[in-house]
CSV table of C-alpha atoms in Angstrom, one decimal:
chain,number,residue,atom,x,y,z
A,1,MET,CA,25.8,15.6,8.9
A,2,LYS,CA,26.8,13.5,12.0
A,3,ILE,CA,24.8,10.5,11.9
A,4,ALA,CA,24.1,7.5,14.2
A,5,VAL,CA,23.1,4.2,13.0
A,6,LEU,CA,21.5,1.7,15.6
A,7,GLY,CA,22.3,-1.7,14.6
A,8,ALA,CA,25.1,-3.5,12.9
A,9,GLY,CA,23.0,-6.4,11.2
A,10,ILE,CA,22.8,-6.3,7.3
A,11,ILE,CA,20.5,-3.4,7.3
A,12,GLY,CA,22.6,-1.6,9.5
A,13,ILE,CA,25.9,-2.1,7.7
A,14,THR,CA,24.4,-1.2,4.2
A,15,SER,CA,22.9,1.9,5.5
A,16,ALA,CA,26.1,3.0,7.1
A,17,TYR,CA,27.8,2.2,3.7
A,18,GLU,CA,25.7,4.4,1.8
A,19,LEU,CA,25.4,7.2,4.0
A,20,ALA,CA,29.3,7.5,4.3
A,21,ARG,CA,29.4,7.2,0.6
A,22,ASP,CA,27.2,10.6,0.6
A,23,GLY,CA,29.8,11.9,2.5
A,24,HIS,CA,28.1,11.7,6.1
A,25,GLN,CA,30.0,11.2,9.4
A,26,VAL,CA,28.6,7.8,10.6
A,27,THR,CA,28.8,6.1,13.8
A,28,VAL,CA,27.1,2.6,14.2
A,29,PHE,CA,26.1,1.2,17.5
A,30,GLU,CA,25.6,-2.3,18.1
A,31,ARG,CA,24.9,-4.5,21.4
A,32,ARG,CA,26.4,-7.6,20.4
A,33,VAL,CA,30.3,-7.9,20.2
A,34,ALA,CA,30.2,-8.4,16.4
A,35,ALA,CA,28.2,-7.2,13.4
A,36,ALA,CA,25.6,-9.6,11.7
A,37,GLU,CA,25.1,-11.7,15.0
A,38,GLU,CA,21.3,-11.9,14.8
A,39,ALA,CA,18.8,-12.3,11.9
A,40,SER,CA,21.8,-11.6,9.2
A,41,PHE,CA,23.8,-14.6,11.1
A,42,SER,CA,22.8,-17.7,9.2
A,43,ASN,CA,19.7,-17.0,7.1
A,44,GLY,CA,18.9,-18.6,3.5
A,45,GLY,CA,21.2,-16.5,1.7
A,46,ILE,CA,18.4,-16.0,-1.0
A,47,THR,CA,18.1,-12.8,-2.8
A,48,ALA,CA,15.1,-13.7,-5.6
A,49,PRO,CA,12.7,-10.9,-6.2
A,50,GLY,CA,10.3,-13.5,-7.4
A,51,TRP,CA,10.3,-15.2,-4.0
A,52,VAL,CA,9.9,-11.9,-2.0
A,53,ALA,CA,6.3,-11.3,-0.7
A,54,PRO,CA,4.6,-10.1,2.4
A,55,TRP,CA,3.7,-12.7,5.3
A,56,ALA,CA,0.3,-10.6,5.5
A,57,ALA,CA,-1.2,-12.8,2.5
A,58,PRO,CA,-4.9,-14.2,1.7
A,59,GLY,CA,-5.1,-17.5,3.4
A,60,MET,CA,-2.3,-17.1,5.9
A,61,PRO,CA,-4.4,-16.9,9.0
A,62,GLY,CA,-5.9,-20.5,8.1
A,63,LYS,CA,-2.2,-21.8,7.5
A,64,VAL,CA,-1.4,-20.7,11.0
A,65,LEU,CA,-4.2,-22.5,12.5
A,66,GLN,CA,-3.4,-25.7,10.7
A,67,GLY,CA,0.2,-25.4,12.0
A,68,PHE,CA,-1.5,-26.7,15.4
A,69,PHE,CA,-2.3,-29.9,13.9
A,70,ALA,CA,0.3,-30.6,11.7
A,71,ARG,CA,4.0,-32.3,12.7
A,72,HIS,CA,5.8,-30.3,9.7
A,73,ALA,CA,4.2,-27.0,9.2
A,74,ALA,CA,5.5,-23.9,7.4
A,75,ILE,CA,3.9,-21.7,10.1
A,76,ARG,CA,3.4,-22.4,13.8
A,77,LEU,CA,1.6,-20.6,16.5
A,78,GLY,CA,3.2,-21.2,19.8
A,79,LEU,CA,1.4,-21.0,23.2
A,80,PRO,CA,1.3,-19.2,25.4
A,81,LEU,CA,1.3,-15.9,23.6
A,82,SER,CA,1.7,-12.6,25.1
A,83,GLY,CA,-1.3,-9.6,25.1
A,84,GLN,CA,1.2,-7.7,22.6
A,85,GLU,CA,1.4,-10.8,20.2
A,86,TRP,CA,-2.4,-11.2,20.3
A,87,ARG,CA,-2.9,-7.9,19.2
A,88,TRP,CA,-0.4,-8.1,16.5
A,89,LEU,CA,-2.1,-11.1,15.3
A,90,TRP,CA,-5.4,-9.4,15.3
A,91,HIS,CA,-4.2,-6.4,13.1
A,92,TRP,CA,-2.1,-8.8,11.0
A,93,SER,CA,-5.1,-10.7,10.1
A,94,ARG,CA,-7.0,-7.7,9.0
A,95,CYS,CA,-3.8,-7.0,6.6
A,96,CYS,CA,-4.3,-10.7,5.0
A,97,ASN,CA,-6.7,-9.3,2.0
A,98,PRO,CA,-6.4,-9.8,-1.5
A,99,GLU,CA,-6.3,-6.3,-2.9
A,100,ARG,CA,-3.8,-5.1,-0.2
A,101,TYR,CA,-1.5,-8.4,-0.6
A,102,GLN,CA,-1.3,-7.6,-4.3
A,103,THR,CA,-0.6,-3.8,-3.8
A,104,ASN,CA,2.2,-4.7,-1.2
A,105,ARG,CA,3.7,-7.4,-3.2
A,106,ALA,CA,4.1,-5.4,-6.0
A,107,ASN,CA,5.8,-2.6,-3.9
A,108,LEU,CA,8.0,-5.2,-2.2
A,109,GLN,CA,9.2,-7.0,-5.4
A,110,ARG,CA,9.8,-3.4,-6.8
A,111,LEU,CA,12.2,-2.9,-4.1
A,112,ALA,CA,13.8,-6.2,-4.1
A,113,LEU,CA,14.5,-5.7,-7.9
A,114,TYR,CA,15.9,-2.4,-7.1
A,115,SER,CA,18.0,-4.0,-4.2
A,116,GLN,CA,19.3,-6.7,-6.4
A,117,GLN,CA,20.7,-4.0,-8.6
A,118,ARG,CA,22.4,-2.2,-6.0
A,119,LEU,CA,23.7,-5.3,-4.5
A,120,HIS,CA,25.3,-6.0,-8.1
A,121,HIS,CA,26.6,-2.4,-8.1
A,122,ILE,CA,28.4,-2.7,-4.8
A,123,THR,CA,29.8,-6.2,-5.4
A,124,ASN,CA,31.2,-5.1,-9.1
A,125,GLU,CA,32.6,-1.7,-7.7
A,126,LEU,CA,34.4,-3.3,-4.4
A,127,LYS,CA,35.0,-6.6,-5.9
A,128,LEU,CA,33.1,-8.5,-3.1
A,129,ASP,CA,33.2,-12.5,-2.9
A,130,TYR,CA,30.4,-13.8,-0.6
A,131,GLU,CA,30.2,-17.3,-2.1
A,132,SER,CA,27.1,-16.4,-4.7
A,133,SER,CA,25.7,-18.4,-7.3
A,134,SER,CA,22.8,-18.0,-9.7
A,135,GLY,CA,19.4,-19.4,-10.0
A,136,VAL,CA,16.8,-20.6,-7.5
A,137,LEU,CA,14.4,-23.4,-8.2
A,138,LEU,CA,10.9,-23.7,-6.6
A,139,LEU,CA,9.7,-27.2,-6.0
A,140,LEU,CA,6.0,-28.2,-6.2
A,141,ARG,CA,5.3,-31.4,-4.6
A,142,SER,CA,1.6,-31.7,-5.9
A,143,GLU,CA,-0.7,-30.6,-8.3
A,144,ARG,CA,-2.6,-28.6,-5.6
A,145,ASP,CA,0.6,-26.9,-4.9
A,146,THR,CA,1.1,-25.9,-8.5
A,147,GLN,CA,-2.4,-24.5,-8.6
A,148,LEU,CA,-2.0,-22.2,-5.9
A,149,MET,CA,1.5,-21.1,-7.3
A,150,GLN,CA,-0.4,-20.3,-10.6
A,151,ALA,CA,-2.2,-17.5,-8.9
A,152,GLN,CA,1.0,-15.6,-8.2
A,153,LEU,CA,2.5,-15.8,-11.6
A,154,PRO,CA,0.8,-12.9,-13.0
A,155,LEU,CA,2.3,-10.9,-10.3
A,156,LEU,CA,5.5,-11.9,-11.4
A,157,ARG,CA,5.1,-11.1,-15.2
A,158,ASP,CA,3.5,-7.5,-14.1
A,159,SER,CA,6.6,-7.0,-12.1
A,160,GLY,CA,8.9,-8.0,-14.7
A,161,ILE,CA,10.5,-11.0,-12.9
A,162,LYS,CA,11.6,-13.5,-15.2
A,163,PHE,CA,10.6,-17.4,-14.4
A,164,LYS,CA,9.9,-20.8,-16.1
A,165,GLU,CA,7.4,-23.2,-15.7
A,166,LEU,CA,9.1,-26.7,-15.7
A,167,LYS,CA,7.9,-30.3,-15.4
A,168,HIS,CA,9.7,-32.6,-13.1
A,169,GLU,CA,12.1,-34.1,-15.5
A,170,GLU,CA,13.0,-30.6,-16.6
A,171,ALA,CA,13.7,-29.6,-13.0
A,172,ARG,CA,15.8,-32.5,-12.3
A,173,ALA,CA,18.1,-31.1,-15.4
A,174,VAL,CA,18.4,-27.8,-13.5
A,175,GLU,CA,19.2,-29.7,-10.3
A,176,PRO,CA,20.7,-33.1,-11.0
A,177,ALA,CA,21.1,-34.0,-7.6
A,178,LEU,CA,17.3,-34.1,-6.6
A,179,ASN,CA,16.6,-37.4,-4.9
A,180,PRO,CA,15.2,-39.3,-7.7
A,181,ASP,CA,13.0,-41.5,-4.8
A,182,THR,CA,11.0,-38.2,-4.1
A,183,ALA,CA,8.3,-37.6,-6.7
A,184,PHE,CA,7.1,-34.1,-7.2
A,185,PHE,CA,4.5,-32.3,-9.8
A,186,GLY,CA,6.8,-29.6,-11.4
A,187,ALA,CA,8.8,-26.5,-10.5
A,188,ILE,CA,9.3,-22.8,-11.1
A,189,HIS,CA,12.6,-21.7,-11.9
A,190,LEU,CA,13.8,-18.1,-11.2
A,191,PRO,CA,16.9,-17.9,-13.4
A,192,ASP,CA,17.7,-14.3,-11.9
A,193,GLY,CA,17.3,-15.4,-8.4
A,194,GLU,CA,20.7,-15.6,-6.5
A,195,VAL,CA,22.0,-17.1,-3.4
A,196,GLY,CA,25.0,-15.5,-1.4
A,197,ASN,CA,26.3,-15.4,2.1
A,198,CYS,CA,24.5,-12.7,3.8
A,199,ARG,CA,26.9,-12.5,6.7
A,200,GLN,CA,30.2,-12.5,4.9
A,201,PHE,CA,28.9,-9.7,2.8
A,202,ALA,CA,27.9,-7.7,5.5
A,203,LEU,CA,31.2,-8.4,7.1
A,204,LEU,CA,32.9,-7.4,4.2
A,205,LEU,CA,30.9,-4.1,3.7
A,206,LYS,CA,31.8,-3.3,7.3
A,207,ASN,CA,35.2,-3.5,6.6
A,208,GLN,CA,34.9,-1.2,3.6
A,209,ALA,CA,32.8,1.3,5.4
A,210,GLN,CA,35.5,1.6,8.1
A,211,ARG,CA,38.0,2.4,5.4
A,212,MET,CA,35.5,5.1,4.5
A,213,GLY,CA,35.6,6.4,8.3
A,214,VAL,CA,32.7,4.8,9.5
A,215,THR,CA,33.0,3.9,13.3
A,216,PHE,CA,31.5,0.8,14.9
A,217,LEU,CA,31.1,0.6,18.6
A,218,PHE,CA,30.2,-2.7,19.6
A,219,SER,CA,28.8,-4.1,23.2
A,220,SER,CA,27.2,-0.6,23.1
A,221,GLN,CA,23.7,-0.9,24.5
A,222,VAL,CA,21.2,2.1,23.5
A,223,SER,CA,19.2,3.1,26.6
A,224,ASN,CA,17.5,5.7,24.9
A,225,ILE,CA,17.2,8.4,22.1
A,226,HIS,CA,16.1,11.9,22.0
A,227,SER,CA,14.7,14.2,19.1
A,228,GLY,CA,14.0,17.7,18.4
A,229,THR,CA,16.6,20.4,19.1
A,230,GLU,CA,18.9,17.8,20.9
A,231,ILE,CA,19.2,14.6,18.8
A,232,SER,CA,21.4,12.3,20.8
A,233,VAL,CA,21.9,8.7,21.7
A,234,ALA,CA,22.4,7.6,25.3
A,235,LEU,CA,24.2,4.3,26.0
A,236,ALA,CA,23.9,2.3,29.3
A,237,GLY,CA,27.0,3.2,31.7
A,238,GLU,CA,27.7,6.3,30.0
A,239,ASN,CA,26.7,9.5,32.2
A,240,SER,CA,26.0,11.8,29.2
A,241,ALA,CA,24.2,11.3,25.8
A,242,ARG,CA,26.2,11.6,22.4
A,243,GLN,CA,24.9,14.4,20.2
A,244,PHE,CA,24.1,13.7,16.6
A,245,ASP,CA,22.4,15.6,13.6
A,246,ALA,CA,20.2,12.6,12.7
A,247,ILE,CA,19.6,9.0,14.0
A,248,VAL,CA,18.7,5.9,11.6
A,249,LEU,CA,16.9,3.1,13.8
A,250,CYS,CA,18.0,-0.4,12.1
A,251,SER,CA,18.1,-2.3,15.4
A,252,GLY,CA,15.2,-4.8,14.7
A,253,LEU,CA,13.0,-5.7,17.8
A,254,GLY,CA,14.8,-3.2,20.1
A,255,SER,CA,13.7,-0.3,17.8
A,256,SER,CA,10.0,-0.4,19.2
A,257,HIS,CA,11.4,0.0,22.9
A,258,LEU,CA,13.5,3.1,21.9
A,259,LEU,CA,10.6,4.7,19.7
A,260,GLN,CA,7.9,4.2,22.1
A,261,PRO,CA,9.1,7.0,24.6
A,262,LEU,CA,9.0,9.3,21.8
A,263,GLY,CA,5.2,8.8,21.0
A,264,LEU,CA,5.9,6.1,18.0
A,265,PRO,CA,4.2,3.1,19.3
A,266,ILE,CA,5.4,0.8,16.3
A,267,ALA,CA,4.8,-3.0,16.9
A,268,LEU,CA,7.1,-5.2,15.8
A,269,ALA,CA,6.6,-9.0,16.0
A,270,ALA,CA,9.4,-11.7,16.7
A,271,VAL,CA,8.7,-14.1,14.0
A,272,HIS,CA,11.5,-16.7,14.5
A,273,GLY,CA,13.2,-18.8,11.7
A,274,CYS,CA,15.7,-21.7,12.1
A,275,SER,CA,18.7,-23.0,9.9
A,276,VAL,CA,21.0,-26.0,9.9
A,277,SER,CA,24.6,-25.5,8.1
A,278,ALA,CA,26.8,-28.3,7.6
A,279,ALA,CA,29.7,-29.2,5.1
A,280,ILE,CA,29.1,-30.7,1.9
A,281,ARG,CA,29.7,-34.6,1.7
A,282,GLU,CA,29.9,-35.2,-1.8
A,283,PRO,CA,29.6,-32.1,-4.2
A,284,LEU,CA,27.6,-34.1,-6.8
A,285,ASN,CA,25.0,-34.5,-4.0
A,286,ALA,CA,24.3,-31.1,-3.3
A,287,PRO,CA,22.2,-28.5,-4.9
A,288,GLN,CA,23.9,-26.3,-7.7
A,289,SER,CA,22.3,-23.0,-6.0
A,290,ALA,CA,19.0,-23.3,-4.0
A,291,VAL,CA,15.9,-24.8,-4.0
A,292,ILE,CA,12.9,-23.7,-2.2
A,293,ASP,CA,10.1,-26.4,-1.1
A,294,ALA,CA,7.0,-24.4,-1.6
A,295,ARG,CA,4.6,-26.4,0.6
A,296,TYR,CA,6.8,-26.2,3.7
A,297,GLN,CA,8.5,-22.9,3.1
A,298,VAL,CA,12.2,-24.5,3.2
A,299,ALA,CA,14.9,-23.2,1.3
A,300,ILE,CA,18.3,-25.6,0.7
A,301,SER,CA,21.1,-23.3,-0.2
A,302,ARG,CA,24.8,-24.2,-1.4
A,303,LEU,CA,27.0,-21.7,0.3
A,304,GLY,CA,30.7,-22.4,-0.9
A,305,LYS,CA,31.4,-25.7,0.6
A,306,ARG,CA,28.2,-25.9,3.0
A,307,VAL,CA,24.7,-26.8,2.3
A,308,ARG,CA,22.3,-24.7,4.6
A,309,VAL,CA,18.6,-25.6,5.2
A,310,THR,CA,16.4,-22.9,6.4
A,311,GLY,CA,12.8,-22.2,7.3
A,312,GLY,CA,10.1,-22.0,9.8
A,313,SER,CA,8.0,-18.9,10.7
A,314,GLU,CA,7.1,-19.2,14.3
A,315,ILE,CA,5.3,-16.7,16.7
A,316,GLY,CA,4.9,-17.3,20.5
A,317,GLY,CA,5.5,-20.3,22.7
A,318,ARG,CA,8.6,-21.6,24.4
A,319,ALA,CA,11.8,-21.5,22.4
A,320,ASP,CA,13.0,-24.8,23.0
A,321,ASP,CA,9.6,-26.1,21.7
A,322,GLN,CA,9.9,-24.1,18.5
A,323,ARG,CA,13.6,-24.9,17.7
A,324,THR,CA,13.0,-28.8,17.9
A,325,ARG,CA,9.8,-28.9,15.9
A,326,SER,CA,11.3,-26.4,13.3
A,327,VAL,CA,14.8,-28.3,13.1
A,328,GLN,CA,13.1,-31.7,12.5
A,329,THR,CA,11.1,-30.1,9.5
A,330,LEU,CA,14.4,-29.0,8.1
A,331,TYR,CA,16.0,-32.3,8.4
A,332,LYS,CA,12.8,-34.1,6.5
A,333,VAL,CA,13.0,-31.4,3.7
A,334,LEU,CA,16.9,-32.0,3.4
A,335,HIS,CA,16.2,-35.7,3.3
A,336,ASP,CA,13.3,-35.6,0.8
A,337,TRP,CA,15.6,-33.8,-1.8
A,338,PHE,CA,19.1,-34.1,-1.1
A,339,PRO,CA,19.5,-37.1,1.5
A,340,GLY,CA,23.5,-37.3,0.7
A,341,ALA,CA,24.6,-33.5,0.5
A,342,GLN,CA,25.6,-32.9,4.3
A,343,ASN,CA,28.3,-34.5,6.1
A,344,LEU,CA,26.2,-34.4,9.4
A,345,ALA,CA,28.7,-36.6,11.0
A,346,ALA,CA,31.4,-34.0,10.9
A,347,GLY,CA,29.1,-31.5,12.9
A,348,THR,CA,26.2,-29.0,12.5
A,349,GLN,CA,25.4,-25.3,13.2
A,350,GLU,CA,21.8,-25.2,14.3
A,351,TRP,CA,20.5,-21.3,14.5
A,352,ARG,CA,17.5,-19.9,15.6
A,353,GLY,CA,16.7,-16.0,15.1
A,354,ALA,CA,14.1,-13.5,15.3
A,355,ARG,CA,13.1,-11.6,12.3
A,356,PRO,CA,11.3,-8.5,13.3
A,357,MET,CA,7.9,-8.1,11.3
A,358,LEU,CA,5.2,-5.3,10.8
A,359,ARG,CA,1.6,-6.2,10.8
A,360,ASP,CA,1.5,-5.8,7.0
A,361,GLY,CA,4.8,-7.6,6.4
A,362,MET,CA,6.3,-4.8,4.5
A,363,PRO,CA,9.7,-2.8,5.7
A,364,LEU,CA,9.4,0.8,7.0
A,365,ILE,CA,11.9,3.0,5.4
A,366,GLY,CA,12.0,7.0,5.6
A,367,THR,CA,11.2,9.7,8.2
A,368,SER,CA,9.4,9.2,11.5
A,369,THR,CA,7.1,12.0,13.0
A,370,GLN,CA,10.1,12.9,15.4
A,371,ALA,CA,12.7,15.3,13.8
A,372,GLY,CA,15.9,13.6,13.0
A,373,ILE,CA,14.9,10.2,13.6
A,374,TRP,CA,14.7,8.0,10.4
A,375,LEU,CA,13.6,4.4,10.0
A,376,ASN,CA,15.0,1.3,8.3
A,377,LEU,CA,13.3,-1.7,9.9
A,378,GLY,CA,10.8,-4.4,9.6
A,379,HIS,CA,12.3,-6.3,6.9
A,380,ALA,CA,11.1,-9.6,8.3
A,381,ALA,CA,12.8,-12.6,6.4
A,382,HIS,CA,13.7,-10.4,3.5
A,383,GLY,CA,16.3,-8.5,5.0
A,384,TRP,CA,19.0,-9.8,3.0
A,385,ALA,CA,17.1,-9.7,-0.3
A,386,LEU,CA,16.1,-6.0,0.4
A,387,SER,CA,19.1,-4.5,2.2
A,388,CYS,CA,20.9,-2.7,-0.3
A,389,GLY,CA,18.1,-1.2,-2.0
A,390,SER,CA,16.5,-0.1,1.4
A,391,ALA,CA,19.8,1.5,2.5
A,392,ARG,CA,20.2,3.5,-1.0
A,393,LEU,CA,16.6,4.5,-0.6
A,394,LEU,CA,17.0,5.7,2.9
A,395,ALA,CA,20.4,7.7,1.9
A,396,ASP,CA,18.7,9.4,-0.7
A,397,LEU,CA,15.6,10.3,1.2
A,398,ILE,CA,18.0,11.7,4.0
A,399,ALA,CA,19.8,13.8,1.5
A,400,GLY,CA,16.6,15.3,0.3
A,401,LYS,CA,17.2,13.6,-3.5
A,402,LYS,CA,14.3,11.7,-5.2
A,403,PRO,CA,14.9,8.3,-4.8
A,404,ALA,CA,15.2,5.7,-7.8
A,405,ILE,CA,11.9,4.0,-7.1
A,406,GLU,CA,8.5,5.2,-5.4
A,407,SER,CA,9.1,5.3,-1.4
A,408,GLN,CA,5.5,6.4,-0.1
A,409,ALA,CA,4.3,3.1,0.2
A,410,LEU,CA,7.3,2.1,2.5
A,411,GLY,CA,6.9,5.0,4.8
A,412,LEU,CA,5.1,5.4,8.2
A,413,THR,CA,2.0,6.9,7.0
A,414,ARG,CA,0.6,3.5,5.7
A,415,LEU,CA,0.3,2.4,9.3
A,416,ALA,CA,-1.8,5.1,10.4
A,417,GLY,CA,-5.1,3.8,12.3
């Protein structure tokens, strides 16, 4: 088939690769001048199925309210909020119940495990090098943090995810550079968790996709799409639409605007995150792989010769205010755990990006209600961890094959009502 993929982030590139691998003629449209320029540009790089969870979780609405009064908060709600954001938050809060969360988390971790397997297959087959390392350490500052984490451990066991509970001295053996002056209660070690440079992987896979015949059209703004008997993509500045047999939407927040005229009002919220990247000052003072501060939801990752600190979940407010508060928290957590890791004097890269999220925190993968329109979007902060599995799942559905994992829970019908 002749297939259009909208978006050249990690989701769009993996989708294009898998579709081309199945023999389809694929064209990728991207509004930016290069691939992986938005949410895939500077994320934490962690692909750990044990850490993948939907944002719609019990207790989360309370944490959002607490963020108003905390100097350093994992989750923030900024003012002003648009009417659309208020509506999204209302529907999201209704998804934050224990039963629904457990079901969604199990489905999400199943996809994450499959995605990690697919990532390994692609990496080994194509011999890709993207600054990867193994092992993720989840740091628990207090006994209360540990008690909260204990409720999540049965879900990891049920999903078959390996983990080990560590005392603080055992955690320091895993990550010797942890600041000896920062006390903490314990840790959870995820030995099969991994770290890798998402953007580097995306660019390498894009090059491979091009060798397979995929066409990438950058600086291409899609104005609208059509379904039915004539499936087409219209670009800004072009007089006539381009015809295709199918369209796959991987364009993040922009997908909502394209789907609404087709009668598909899919509400995606922009949940912003930030990162700070800098060269390693002294290798012995940097993390071996990655650590995650459970209280502040901040990840500190080693990517080649750089350390990247990533965190923050913010909805609404003014962009400048969000950036300032989030970056302050990133520097605080970095100083707590690895004060000598980054060479800040040599310059830093500060980044802020929007991660598209559906109200239940789950991705949307599969067919839409419109003929020829397919969806692979809404992965929120876990796009890198879920990308390879989501792309293979979608390609199998388009081909009419039975996917390797259950796909119904990831489809559009769950959002009905």
